[in-house]
């Protein structure tokens, strides 16, 4: 087993170990032990960087079910390494933070178990080359996210949020699965690399565009893109470290990863460009626009995450146009957008992670996240204030923080696209920079809101009573590492660009020969160009809007309440719940008769259906044995007796008629040369009849069935069909002569088993083991009868006490 | 004869099925008893009827009727007896506990 396989397995392994040993561990150590996993994985992954920078990719295949083309292929390239580092890096900080954030009273082993599960699933997702394995890990991240959101499952909102995220992301996942299957259909392979290698053939197939759209559904639901973004704000019911980790830094970026990974496959389609860019831009605007109206700090951050994910998504869309243009030297300028996407992906994880941890600190120390109740905390929580300030300024795109660099690159990208010389794009491309700019203004406004409403102004008296103070040192370390990165990346962006981002560019644009020509050099100062003017415009307009926010806030009320996406979601869920309940109650009505009818109908449909379909049924009476008159008489007696059973009213006559049937069967056994059977049947029938009569002493008398005519008709119809089906089986078996009978073997019973009664030797010698098991069955039945009778006294005593 | 027996089996199965679809527990148990009669006859019939003598080596030198279905049926008779006995006691218990032998009244549990 090689090292890169261990990267995926290790979190699962640790999770399993913890399940077994958590009882022996002191609670306060669990988090610290778990912490070793992401840290060691992070260090391990950094050792891959030099090889990846040299343009290597590392592939290992483990055959799992080769006959089904199911292999476990790990594939490490620049793109997956970025995500691997993010998952383990942010994971380490989040677990460190959780050690201080979560109280010892929580069920910590569950928390870390789910977290490890998520980490393993996420690593598996980004390092898998096989589409089906990728899908399995993809859904596993949804499941672990569900478990983590519902971690405080005694709260209704937590459960509702968990269900919502699960419903939306898993439906998207299923759409994606169908897309993957379509890709397999047209390409004949599940390997992403092989699909990319054969892209020229594949892209001409008719299923190509449907597959594209379905895969995008998966990506958009996972990455909370408009209009599927509604699950992300509700997911904020999770503990804050989870929000920082899953719902901001990693899991929601799985959709980004998928889009980046599939850009070489689908990027050549104009549909891809429009879908990814368009949805990204709408999400960018809608998220930032809605963040401004929120009053819960976490809700602001949730909408801000939605908006930033939209930004990254739109950048990937803008970058894909380079592939549409044929990956030529002239189109290199457009790849810069994808570089900006990856850059912003990392930047967003740093500042948003820090901001979530900041909100966690405020919540932890003050006890509320409502900005209407907060204020004036600057002098009480100076370190936390620093985190908030740097995080928000970076998010707003101000220097000297990394958000400024990627925001400028974003502006560059949206301005570049307007110069594109394709008529279908050019006609509305001027719209793109405008949306981007407006969204940036709103981003600036909510950043100001977070900082000013929490830390400036007057402190509320009820909060002052709680004596607000800084959290324990350990809780400040992770966010400080993150905002440290925010500043460091601003000053040394090319360190990150050359070592981490550049190799990933080749993963997105494999058609270019080397990463050198497509990875731009990042610099903070480009002169007083349009991008800088746009940023200055954002700041000025943003400040004006922030000051006047209470005058224009009315704008939010023009959206009708019953047509928000949340309301639509609720209505769809309620409707489907009610409908499925009504439908299910209709056929699962608790009445045994109905269940029998379902079973019989299925039996008839399958068995008789097969006979009709294959034409296997044949009837050839010529080989039949002759019918004697007394046999005919016996058969008529049986038919009469059996039909009479249905019509007689008394239970005694029913049982006696059944006895008639049983004794007639015994007679038939005599006629058909089966003396042993006849003897047994006579004895058993007598005992059975006696048993029935005995039980009648304790059972109530028959009640009339009182069935409607329709019910009798349908029961009779089903019964006759069942009888006919059995008859057909019988006739088909009688006329079946493909194989010779094995029975002649037993006729040598005297030599083989020393017995002259063939039936007896079969039971006692040839199939003695069967007979022994039959005795066991009898024994068990006897035991059951005995227990049910004996149990009576005890249980009824217990009942009377109640 | 085989065709006639198959028709008889079909009728018995229909009657058994009809009884199983009833509400009262005794009718249902009786239905299963009739079904087992039908199945025994069916097994015997598909093995071929009266194709030879009684399968006792001491009686003749052959040919013999197929002995294998007879062995199977012998097992089945005993097992179906055990099942019927168990069902009857189960019905008795269910009646004691719930005060009804009617499936429509027995459906669902009050504490569900």
Tab-separated table of N, CA and C in Angstrom, chain A residues 589-593 596-597 600 619 624-627 631-632 639 642 645-646 654 658 662 669 672-675 677 680-681 684-685 687-688 691-692 695-696 698 700-703 705 712 715-716 719-720 722-723 727 731 733-734 743 746-747 749-750 756-759 762-763 774 777-778 784-785 788 792 795 799, chain B residues 1-6 8-15 17-24 26-27 29-30 33-34 37 40-42 44-46 49-50 52-58 64-68 70-71 73-75 77-79 81-82 84-86 88-93 95-97 101 103-104 107:
chain	number	residue	atom	x	y	z
A	589	UNK	N	-52.745	-0.607	4.501
A	589	UNK	CA	-53.827	-0.270	5.420
A	589	UNK	C	-53.892	-1.191	6.613
A	590	UNK	N	-52.926	-2.078	6.783
A	590	UNK	CA	-52.903	-2.934	7.964
A	590	UNK	C	-53.780	-4.158	7.853
A	591	UNK	N	-54.527	-4.282	6.746
A	591	UNK	CA	-55.407	-5.435	6.594
A	591	UNK	C	-54.655	-6.553	5.869
A	592	UNK	N	-54.554	-7.693	6.555
A	592	UNK	CA	-53.756	-8.800	6.030
A	592	UNK	C	-54.227	-9.237	4.644
A	593	UNK	N	-55.574	-9.205	4.457
A	593	UNK	CA	-56.124	-9.656	3.184
A	593	UNK	C	-55.519	-8.899	2.014
A	596	UNK	N	-52.000	-10.006	1.289
A	596	UNK	CA	-51.985	-11.282	0.566
A	596	UNK	C	-52.298	-11.059	-0.905
A	597	UNK	N	-53.281	-10.176	-1.139
A	597	UNK	CA	-53.654	-9.950	-2.534
A	597	UNK	C	-52.482	-9.372	-3.306
A	600	UNK	N	-50.145	-12.227	-4.032
A	600	UNK	CA	-50.671	-13.137	-5.056
A	600	UNK	C	-50.619	-12.491	-6.430
A	619	UNK	N	-49.343	-28.531	-23.359
A	619	UNK	CA	-50.219	-29.519	-22.749
A	619	UNK	C	-50.355	-30.688	-23.710
A	624	UNK	N	-50.793	-39.247	-20.652
A	624	UNK	CA	-51.443	-39.411	-19.349
A	624	UNK	C	-51.796	-40.869	-19.063
A	625	UNK	N	-51.806	-41.180	-17.753
A	625	UNK	CA	-52.315	-42.493	-17.355
A	625	UNK	C	-53.829	-42.503	-17.543
A	626	UNK	N	-54.405	-43.700	-17.700
A	626	UNK	CA	-55.848	-43.810	-17.916
A	626	UNK	C	-56.610	-43.438	-16.644
A	627	UNK	N	-57.851	-42.968	-16.850
A	627	UNK	CA	-58.678	-42.588	-15.700
A	627	UNK	C	-59.693	-43.681	-15.455
A	631	UNK	N	-61.706	-43.469	-9.709
A	631	UNK	CA	-60.836	-42.301	-9.537
A	631	UNK	C	-61.604	-41.023	-9.826
A	632	UNK	N	-62.366	-41.073	-10.919
A	632	UNK	CA	-63.171	-39.907	-11.284
A	632	UNK	C	-64.126	-39.553	-10.160
A	639	UNK	N	-63.682	-32.290	-5.226
A	639	UNK	CA	-64.074	-30.964	-5.735
A	639	UNK	C	-65.302	-30.474	-4.990
A	642	UNK	N	-64.401	-29.498	-1.369
A	642	UNK	CA	-63.615	-28.264	-1.227
A	642	UNK	C	-64.480	-27.037	-1.524
A	645	UNK	N	-66.681	-26.147	1.384
A	645	UNK	CA	-66.045	-25.510	2.545
A	645	UNK	C	-66.307	-24.006	2.554
A	646	UNK	N	-66.309	-23.430	1.346
A	646	UNK	CA	-66.507	-21.979	1.271
A	646	UNK	C	-67.912	-21.597	1.713
A	654	UNK	N	-66.878	-27.265	8.435
A	654	UNK	CA	-65.708	-26.902	7.644
A	654	UNK	C	-64.568	-27.888	7.889
A	658	UNK	N	-62.779	-30.627	5.481
A	658	UNK	CA	-61.331	-30.691	5.286
A	658	UNK	C	-60.840	-32.112	5.534
A	662	UNK	N	-58.761	-34.663	3.207
A	662	UNK	CA	-57.537	-35.342	3.631
A	662	UNK	C	-57.614	-36.843	3.401
A	669	UNK	N	-53.465	-41.533	-2.724
A	669	UNK	CA	-52.112	-42.048	-2.511
A	669	UNK	C	-52.085	-43.564	-2.719
A	672	UNK	N	-52.262	-44.241	-6.342
A	672	UNK	CA	-51.048	-43.867	-7.060
A	672	UNK	C	-49.821	-44.604	-6.534
A	673	UNK	N	-50.038	-45.764	-5.952
A	673	UNK	CA	-48.932	-46.650	-5.563
A	673	UNK	C	-48.033	-46.014	-4.511
A	674	UNK	N	-48.636	-45.378	-3.514
A	674	UNK	CA	-47.813	-44.774	-2.468
A	674	UNK	C	-48.353	-45.183	-1.104
A	675	UNK	N	-48.172	-46.440	-0.701
A	675	UNK	CA	-48.754	-46.926	0.552
A	675	UNK	C	-48.235	-46.175	1.784
A	677	UNK	N	-47.263	-43.100	2.022
A	677	UNK	CA	-47.918	-41.804	2.109
A	677	UNK	C	-49.334	-41.957	2.624
A	680	UNK	N	-49.312	-42.466	6.414
A	680	UNK	CA	-48.979	-41.232	7.126
A	680	UNK	C	-50.127	-40.243	7.042
A	681	UNK	N	-50.669	-40.107	5.826
A	681	UNK	CA	-51.732	-39.135	5.619
A	681	UNK	C	-52.937	-39.460	6.501
A	684	UNK	N	-51.997	-38.473	10.145
A	684	UNK	CA	-51.865	-37.025	10.317
A	684	UNK	C	-53.214	-36.337	10.174
A	685	UNK	N	-54.035	-36.805	9.200
A	685	UNK	CA	-55.322	-36.162	8.992
A	685	UNK	C	-56.210	-36.334	10.220
A	687	UNK	N	-55.208	-36.761	13.331
A	687	UNK	CA	-54.703	-35.918	14.424
A	687	UNK	C	-55.031	-34.450	14.155
A	688	UNK	N	-54.871	-34.017	12.907
A	688	UNK	CA	-55.142	-32.615	12.578
A	688	UNK	C	-56.594	-32.266	12.865
A	691	UNK	N	-57.107	-31.964	16.431
A	691	UNK	CA	-56.483	-30.739	16.934
A	691	UNK	C	-57.357	-29.521	16.677
A	692	UNK	N	-57.924	-29.464	15.457
A	692	UNK	CA	-58.835	-28.368	15.138
A	692	UNK	C	-59.996	-28.347	16.115
A	695	UNK	N	-59.030	-27.122	19.487
A	695	UNK	CA	-58.798	-25.672	19.551
A	695	UNK	C	-60.101	-24.884	19.490
A	696	UNK	N	-61.124	-25.457	18.863
A	696	UNK	CA	-62.393	-24.739	18.779
A	696	UNK	C	-62.956	-24.446	20.156
A	698	UNK	N	-61.365	-23.254	22.508
A	698	UNK	CA	-60.777	-22.014	23.007
A	698	UNK	C	-60.901	-20.846	22.045
A	700	UNK	N	-63.063	-18.401	19.250
A	700	UNK	CA	-64.423	-17.924	19.028
A	700	UNK	C	-65.025	-18.572	17.787
A	701	UNK	N	-66.332	-18.591	17.760
A	701	UNK	CA	-67.010	-19.186	16.614
A	701	UNK	C	-66.814	-18.295	15.392
A	702	UNK	N	-67.026	-18.905	14.230
A	702	UNK	CA	-66.888	-18.142	12.996
A	702	UNK	C	-67.872	-16.991	12.975
A	703	UNK	N	-67.372	-15.847	12.516
A	703	UNK	CA	-68.290	-14.741	12.301
A	703	UNK	C	-68.527	-14.659	10.808
A	705	UNK	N	-68.512	-13.294	7.177
A	705	UNK	CA	-67.495	-12.403	6.600
A	705	UNK	C	-68.066	-11.031	6.258
A	712	UNK	N	-66.081	-9.969	-2.666
A	712	UNK	CA	-66.120	-11.406	-2.944
A	712	UNK	C	-65.654	-11.673	-4.367
A	715	UNK	N	-61.869	-11.249	-4.574
A	715	UNK	CA	-61.161	-12.347	-3.920
A	715	UNK	C	-61.249	-13.613	-4.764
A	716	UNK	N	-62.473	-13.876	-5.284
A	716	UNK	CA	-62.652	-15.051	-6.121
A	716	UNK	C	-61.804	-14.976	-7.377
A	719	UNK	N	-58.244	-15.723	-6.481
A	719	UNK	CA	-58.075	-17.137	-6.147
A	719	UNK	C	-58.051	-17.994	-7.397
A	720	UNK	N	-58.981	-17.711	-8.306
A	720	UNK	CA	-59.045	-18.540	-9.518
A	720	UNK	C	-57.778	-18.358	-10.345
A	722	UNK	N	-54.831	-17.629	-9.191
A	722	UNK	CA	-53.733	-18.341	-8.529
A	722	UNK	C	-53.827	-19.827	-8.855
A	723	UNK	N	-55.061	-20.386	-8.736
A	723	UNK	CA	-55.234	-21.797	-9.042
A	723	UNK	C	-54.835	-22.117	-10.471
A	727	UNK	N	-51.911	-24.610	-11.860
A	727	UNK	CA	-52.190	-25.669	-12.838
A	727	UNK	C	-51.245	-25.575	-14.020
A	731	UNK	N	-48.771	-28.468	-15.396
A	731	UNK	CA	-48.760	-29.020	-16.754
A	731	UNK	C	-47.395	-28.832	-17.415
A	733	UNK	N	-44.538	-28.660	-15.947
A	733	UNK	CA	-43.527	-29.561	-15.374
A	733	UNK	C	-43.736	-30.981	-15.887
A	734	UNK	N	-44.990	-31.388	-16.000
A	734	UNK	CA	-45.258	-32.753	-16.465
A	734	UNK	C	-44.668	-32.965	-17.853
A	743	UNK	N	-34.517	-40.724	-10.530
A	743	UNK	CA	-35.119	-41.636	-9.555
A	743	UNK	C	-34.663	-43.085	-9.700
A	746	UNK	N	-32.266	-44.640	-7.174
A	746	UNK	CA	-32.695	-45.125	-5.855
A	746	UNK	C	-33.278	-46.540	-5.918
A	747	UNK	N	-33.610	-46.985	-7.140
A	747	UNK	CA	-34.212	-48.310	-7.245
A	747	UNK	C	-33.207	-49.417	-6.927
A	749	UNK	N	-31.804	-49.626	-4.237
A	749	UNK	CA	-31.661	-49.333	-2.810
A	749	UNK	C	-31.170	-50.531	-1.996
A	750	UNK	N	-31.485	-51.729	-2.462
A	750	UNK	CA	-31.087	-52.878	-1.648
A	750	UNK	C	-29.564	-53.001	-1.591
A	756	UNK	N	-35.425	-52.615	1.277
A	756	UNK	CA	-36.234	-52.960	0.118
A	756	UNK	C	-37.363	-51.952	-0.121
A	757	UNK	N	-37.656	-51.110	0.866
A	757	UNK	CA	-38.652	-50.055	0.680
A	757	UNK	C	-37.911	-48.807	0.196
A	758	UNK	N	-38.122	-48.473	-1.089
A	758	UNK	CA	-37.311	-47.393	-1.681
A	758	UNK	C	-37.547	-46.066	-0.964
A	759	UNK	N	-38.837	-45.789	-0.689
A	759	UNK	CA	-39.150	-44.519	-0.030
A	759	UNK	C	-38.444	-44.438	1.324
A	762	UNK	N	-34.751	-43.747	0.955
A	762	UNK	CA	-34.466	-42.335	0.626
A	762	UNK	C	-34.487	-41.500	1.904
A	763	UNK	N	-35.511	-41.720	2.719
A	763	UNK	CA	-35.652	-40.902	3.935
A	763	UNK	C	-34.589	-41.253	4.969
A	774	UNK	N	-35.740	-32.268	9.343
A	774	UNK	CA	-37.192	-32.262	9.456
A	774	UNK	C	-37.604	-32.489	10.899
A	777	UNK	N	-37.211	-29.379	12.699
A	777	UNK	CA	-38.340	-28.475	12.472
A	777	UNK	C	-39.510	-28.869	13.365
A	778	UNK	N	-39.793	-30.158	13.392
A	778	UNK	CA	-40.870	-30.637	14.254
A	778	UNK	C	-40.619	-30.248	15.701
A	784	UNK	N	-42.423	-24.312	20.088
A	784	UNK	CA	-43.240	-23.112	19.927
A	784	UNK	C	-44.610	-23.304	20.524
A	785	UNK	N	-45.222	-24.429	20.224
A	785	UNK	CA	-46.560	-24.710	20.759
A	785	UNK	C	-46.523	-24.716	22.287
A	788	UNK	N	-45.972	-21.169	23.721
A	788	UNK	CA	-47.119	-20.276	23.590
A	788	UNK	C	-48.195	-20.632	24.602
A	792	UNK	N	-48.673	-18.236	28.644
A	792	UNK	CA	-49.964	-17.626	28.923
A	792	UNK	C	-50.101	-17.118	30.348
A	795	UNK	N	-47.830	-14.081	31.348
A	795	UNK	CA	-48.098	-12.814	30.694
A	795	UNK	C	-49.421	-12.226	31.158
A	799	UNK	N	-50.304	-8.661	32.711
A	799	UNK	CA	-51.288	-7.760	32.139
A	799	UNK	C	-52.247	-7.243	33.201
B	1	UNK	N	-55.149	-38.925	-16.678
B	1	UNK	CA	-55.237	-38.804	-15.216
B	1	UNK	C	-54.444	-37.605	-14.710
B	2	UNK	N	-53.213	-37.403	-15.274
B	2	UNK	CA	-52.392	-36.284	-14.826
B	2	UNK	C	-53.115	-34.945	-15.034
B	3	UNK	N	-53.726	-34.820	-16.237
B	3	UNK	CA	-54.430	-33.559	-16.525
B	3	UNK	C	-55.565	-33.351	-15.542
B	4	UNK	N	-56.288	-34.395	-15.257
B	4	UNK	CA	-57.395	-34.297	-14.309
B	4	UNK	C	-56.871	-33.881	-12.939
B	5	UNK	N	-55.764	-34.510	-12.525
B	5	UNK	CA	-55.194	-34.181	-11.223
B	5	UNK	C	-54.746	-32.722	-11.173
B	6	UNK	N	-54.169	-32.253	-12.287
B	6	UNK	CA	-53.725	-30.856	-12.305
B	6	UNK	C	-54.920	-29.924	-12.146
B	8	UNK	N	-57.693	-30.682	-10.575
B	8	UNK	CA	-58.097	-30.795	-9.166
B	8	UNK	C	-57.197	-29.930	-8.289
B	9	UNK	N	-55.880	-30.004	-8.544
B	9	UNK	CA	-54.943	-29.187	-7.769
B	9	UNK	C	-55.275	-27.717	-7.933
B	10	UNK	N	-55.563	-27.310	-9.178
B	10	UNK	CA	-55.905	-25.910	-9.414
B	10	UNK	C	-57.106	-25.493	-8.590
B	11	UNK	N	-58.131	-26.361	-8.559
B	11	UNK	CA	-59.338	-26.030	-7.783
B	11	UNK	C	-59.006	-25.937	-6.300
B	12	UNK	N	-58.252	-26.909	-5.807
B	12	UNK	CA	-57.897	-26.887	-4.377
B	12	UNK	C	-57.107	-25.627	-4.038
B	13	UNK	N	-56.162	-25.259	-4.916
B	13	UNK	CA	-55.379	-24.043	-4.658
B	13	UNK	C	-56.287	-22.830	-4.624
B	14	UNK	N	-57.239	-22.775	-5.579
B	14	UNK	CA	-58.156	-21.633	-5.588
B	14	UNK	C	-58.928	-21.547	-4.281
B	15	UNK	N	-59.460	-22.701	-3.838
B	15	UNK	CA	-60.236	-22.695	-2.593
B	15	UNK	C	-59.350	-22.278	-1.426
B	17	UNK	N	-56.638	-20.485	-1.460
B	17	UNK	CA	-56.330	-19.058	-1.563
B	17	UNK	C	-57.514	-18.223	-1.100
B	18	UNK	N	-58.710	-18.626	-1.551
B	18	UNK	CA	-59.899	-17.868	-1.165
B	18	UNK	C	-60.059	-17.848	0.348
B	19	UNK	N	-59.811	-19.001	0.979
B	19	UNK	CA	-59.944	-19.052	2.439
B	19	UNK	C	-58.869	-18.197	3.118
B	20	UNK	N	-57.671	-18.196	2.561
B	20	UNK	CA	-56.593	-17.384	3.153
B	20	UNK	C	-56.942	-15.903	3.082
B	21	UNK	N	-57.713	-15.531	2.072
B	21	UNK	CA	-58.089	-14.126	1.941
B	21	UNK	C	-59.239	-13.735	2.867
B	22	UNK	N	-59.663	-14.659	3.736
B	22	UNK	CA	-60.788	-14.345	4.628
B	22	UNK	C	-60.339	-13.529	5.822
B	23	UNK	N	-61.351	-13.094	6.578
B	23	UNK	CA	-61.051	-12.298	7.766
B	23	UNK	C	-60.808	-13.171	8.979
B	24	UNK	N	-61.540	-14.273	9.046
B	24	UNK	CA	-61.478	-15.050	10.275
B	24	UNK	C	-60.273	-15.968	10.288
B	26	UNK	N	-59.622	-18.839	11.655
B	26	UNK	CA	-59.770	-20.282	11.426
B	26	UNK	C	-59.844	-20.583	9.939
B	27	UNK	N	-60.561	-19.741	9.199
B	27	UNK	CA	-60.650	-19.941	7.754
B	27	UNK	C	-59.260	-19.873	7.133
B	29	UNK	N	-56.342	-20.533	8.550
B	29	UNK	CA	-55.535	-21.719	8.861
B	29	UNK	C	-56.016	-22.905	8.032
B	30	UNK	N	-57.332	-23.031	7.896
B	30	UNK	CA	-57.879	-24.111	7.082
B	30	UNK	C	-57.426	-23.969	5.634
B	33	UNK	N	-54.131	-25.445	5.269
B	33	UNK	CA	-54.187	-26.914	5.269
B	33	UNK	C	-54.586	-27.431	3.883
B	34	UNK	N	-55.571	-26.771	3.273
B	34	UNK	CA	-56.002	-27.211	1.939
B	34	UNK	C	-54.905	-26.990	0.914
B	37	UNK	N	-52.588	-29.883	1.021
B	37	UNK	CA	-53.120	-31.028	0.272
B	37	UNK	C	-52.814	-30.865	-1.213
B	40	UNK	N	-49.184	-31.405	-2.119
B	40	UNK	CA	-48.769	-32.807	-2.082
B	40	UNK	C	-49.199	-33.527	-3.345
B	41	UNK	N	-50.456	-33.285	-3.729
B	41	UNK	CA	-50.949	-33.942	-4.945
B	41	UNK	C	-50.174	-33.459	-6.170
B	42	UNK	N	-49.845	-32.192	-6.179
B	42	UNK	CA	-49.129	-31.643	-7.332
B	42	UNK	C	-47.757	-32.306	-7.475
B	44	UNK	N	-46.818	-35.185	-6.434
B	44	UNK	CA	-46.974	-36.569	-6.865
B	44	UNK	C	-47.288	-36.630	-8.358
B	45	UNK	N	-48.171	-35.699	-8.787
B	45	UNK	CA	-48.609	-35.723	-10.179
B	45	UNK	C	-47.467	-35.417	-11.142
B	46	UNK	N	-46.659	-34.409	-10.836
B	46	UNK	CA	-45.613	-34.034	-11.793
B	46	UNK	C	-44.547	-35.120	-11.891
B	49	UNK	N	-47.873	-40.477	-12.876
B	49	UNK	CA	-48.771	-41.319	-12.080
B	49	UNK	C	-48.824	-42.739	-12.640
B	50	UNK	N	-48.878	-43.686	-11.763
B	50	UNK	CA	-49.100	-45.086	-12.131
B	50	UNK	C	-48.135	-45.553	-13.234
B	52	UNK	N	-45.672	-47.458	-12.724
B	52	UNK	CA	-45.110	-48.755	-12.387
B	52	UNK	C	-45.737	-49.259	-11.116
B	53	UNK	N	-45.094	-50.252	-10.501
B	53	UNK	CA	-45.632	-50.832	-9.297
B	53	UNK	C	-45.296	-50.025	-8.069
B	54	UNK	N	-45.759	-50.518	-6.943
B	54	UNK	CA	-45.444	-49.895	-5.655
B	54	UNK	C	-43.934	-49.945	-5.449
B	55	UNK	N	-43.326	-48.881	-4.991
B	55	UNK	CA	-41.861	-48.875	-4.887
B	55	UNK	C	-41.337	-49.714	-3.719
B	56	UNK	N	-41.700	-50.997	-3.743
B	56	UNK	CA	-41.178	-51.931	-2.739
B	56	UNK	C	-40.471	-53.053	-3.487
B	57	UNK	N	-39.172	-53.220	-3.214
B	57	UNK	CA	-38.409	-54.228	-3.966
B	57	UNK	C	-38.931	-55.634	-3.717
B	58	UNK	N	-39.513	-55.845	-2.520
B	58	UNK	CA	-39.984	-57.176	-2.178
B	58	UNK	C	-41.240	-57.564	-2.947
B	64	UNK	N	-40.943	-49.570	-11.194
B	64	UNK	CA	-41.572	-48.973	-10.022
B	64	UNK	C	-42.057	-47.555	-10.334
B	65	UNK	N	-43.043	-47.119	-9.585
B	65	UNK	CA	-43.428	-45.700	-9.646
B	65	UNK	C	-42.286	-44.882	-9.044
B	66	UNK	N	-42.208	-43.639	-9.501
B	66	UNK	CA	-41.142	-42.751	-9.011
B	66	UNK	C	-41.226	-42.624	-7.490
B	67	UNK	N	-40.162	-42.987	-6.785
B	67	UNK	CA	-40.197	-42.973	-5.314
B	67	UNK	C	-39.790	-41.634	-4.737
B	68	UNK	N	-39.075	-40.860	-5.531
B	68	UNK	CA	-38.541	-39.602	-4.984
B	68	UNK	C	-39.632	-38.625	-4.553
B	70	UNK	N	-42.533	-39.297	-3.575
B	70	UNK	CA	-43.178	-39.849	-2.372
B	70	UNK	C	-42.379	-39.498	-1.126
B	71	UNK	N	-41.041	-39.603	-1.238
B	71	UNK	CA	-40.210	-39.259	-0.079
B	71	UNK	C	-40.373	-37.792	0.272
B	73	UNK	N	-42.961	-35.899	-0.329
B	73	UNK	CA	-44.290	-35.634	0.230
B	73	UNK	C	-44.374	-36.109	1.670
B	74	UNK	N	-43.724	-37.228	1.939
B	74	UNK	CA	-43.758	-37.740	3.311
B	74	UNK	C	-43.208	-36.696	4.277
B	75	UNK	N	-42.103	-36.093	3.878
B	75	UNK	CA	-41.548	-35.005	4.693
B	75	UNK	C	-42.546	-33.857	4.782
B	77	UNK	N	-45.790	-33.751	4.474
B	77	UNK	CA	-47.002	-34.003	5.281
B	77	UNK	C	-46.720	-33.707	6.749
B	78	UNK	N	-45.599	-34.221	7.203
B	78	UNK	CA	-45.273	-34.062	8.624
B	78	UNK	C	-45.027	-32.596	8.953
B	79	UNK	N	-44.310	-31.925	8.061
B	79	UNK	CA	-44.013	-30.504	8.327
B	79	UNK	C	-45.292	-29.692	8.293
B	81	UNK	N	-48.199	-30.624	9.025
B	81	UNK	CA	-48.918	-30.877	10.282
B	81	UNK	C	-48.347	-30.015	11.391
B	82	UNK	N	-47.010	-29.962	11.494
B	82	UNK	CA	-46.380	-29.148	12.532
B	82	UNK	C	-46.771	-27.684	12.374
B	84	UNK	N	-49.478	-26.443	10.923
B	84	UNK	CA	-50.883	-26.239	11.278
B	84	UNK	C	-51.047	-26.175	12.798
B	85	UNK	N	-50.387	-27.100	13.489
B	85	UNK	CA	-50.485	-27.102	14.948
B	85	UNK	C	-49.986	-25.789	15.523
B	86	UNK	N	-48.839	-25.343	15.002
B	86	UNK	CA	-48.272	-24.090	15.515
B	86	UNK	C	-49.195	-22.921	15.235
B	88	UNK	N	-52.410	-22.965	14.870
B	88	UNK	CA	-53.598	-23.021	15.732
B	88	UNK	C	-53.290	-22.440	17.103
B	89	UNK	N	-52.130	-22.806	17.661
B	89	UNK	CA	-51.786	-22.280	18.984
B	89	UNK	C	-51.541	-20.784	18.908
B	90	UNK	N	-50.926	-20.366	17.785
B	90	UNK	CA	-50.688	-18.932	17.611
B	90	UNK	C	-52.011	-18.175	17.564
B	91	UNK	N	-52.976	-18.751	16.841
B	91	UNK	CA	-54.298	-18.127	16.764
B	91	UNK	C	-54.919	-18.044	18.161
B	92	UNK	N	-54.759	-19.114	18.903
B	92	UNK	CA	-55.291	-19.146	20.268
B	92	UNK	C	-54.674	-18.043	21.116
B	93	UNK	N	-53.351	-17.900	21.023
B	93	UNK	CA	-52.664	-16.860	21.789
B	93	UNK	C	-53.132	-15.473	21.348
B	95	UNK	N	-55.863	-14.622	20.029
B	95	UNK	CA	-57.225	-14.378	20.495
B	95	UNK	C	-57.233	-14.025	21.976
B	96	UNK	N	-56.456	-14.780	22.762
B	96	UNK	CA	-56.370	-14.506	24.205
B	96	UNK	C	-55.886	-13.087	24.456
B	97	UNK	N	-54.875	-12.694	23.696
B	97	UNK	CA	-54.218	-11.410	23.950
B	97	UNK	C	-55.055	-10.245	23.451
B	101	UNK	N	-60.501	-12.727	16.804
B	101	UNK	CA	-59.887	-13.650	15.849
B	101	UNK	C	-60.147	-13.147	14.444
B	103	UNK	N	-59.054	-10.689	11.454
B	103	UNK	CA	-57.858	-9.966	11.028
B	103	UNK	C	-58.107	-8.481	10.849
B	104	UNK	N	-59.327	-8.157	10.462
B	104	UNK	CA	-59.587	-6.738	10.228
B	104	UNK	C	-59.598	-5.971	11.552
B	107	UNK	N	-55.808	-5.577	12.986
B	107	UNK	CA	-54.775	-4.798	12.283
B	107	UNK	C	-54.323	-3.595	13.110
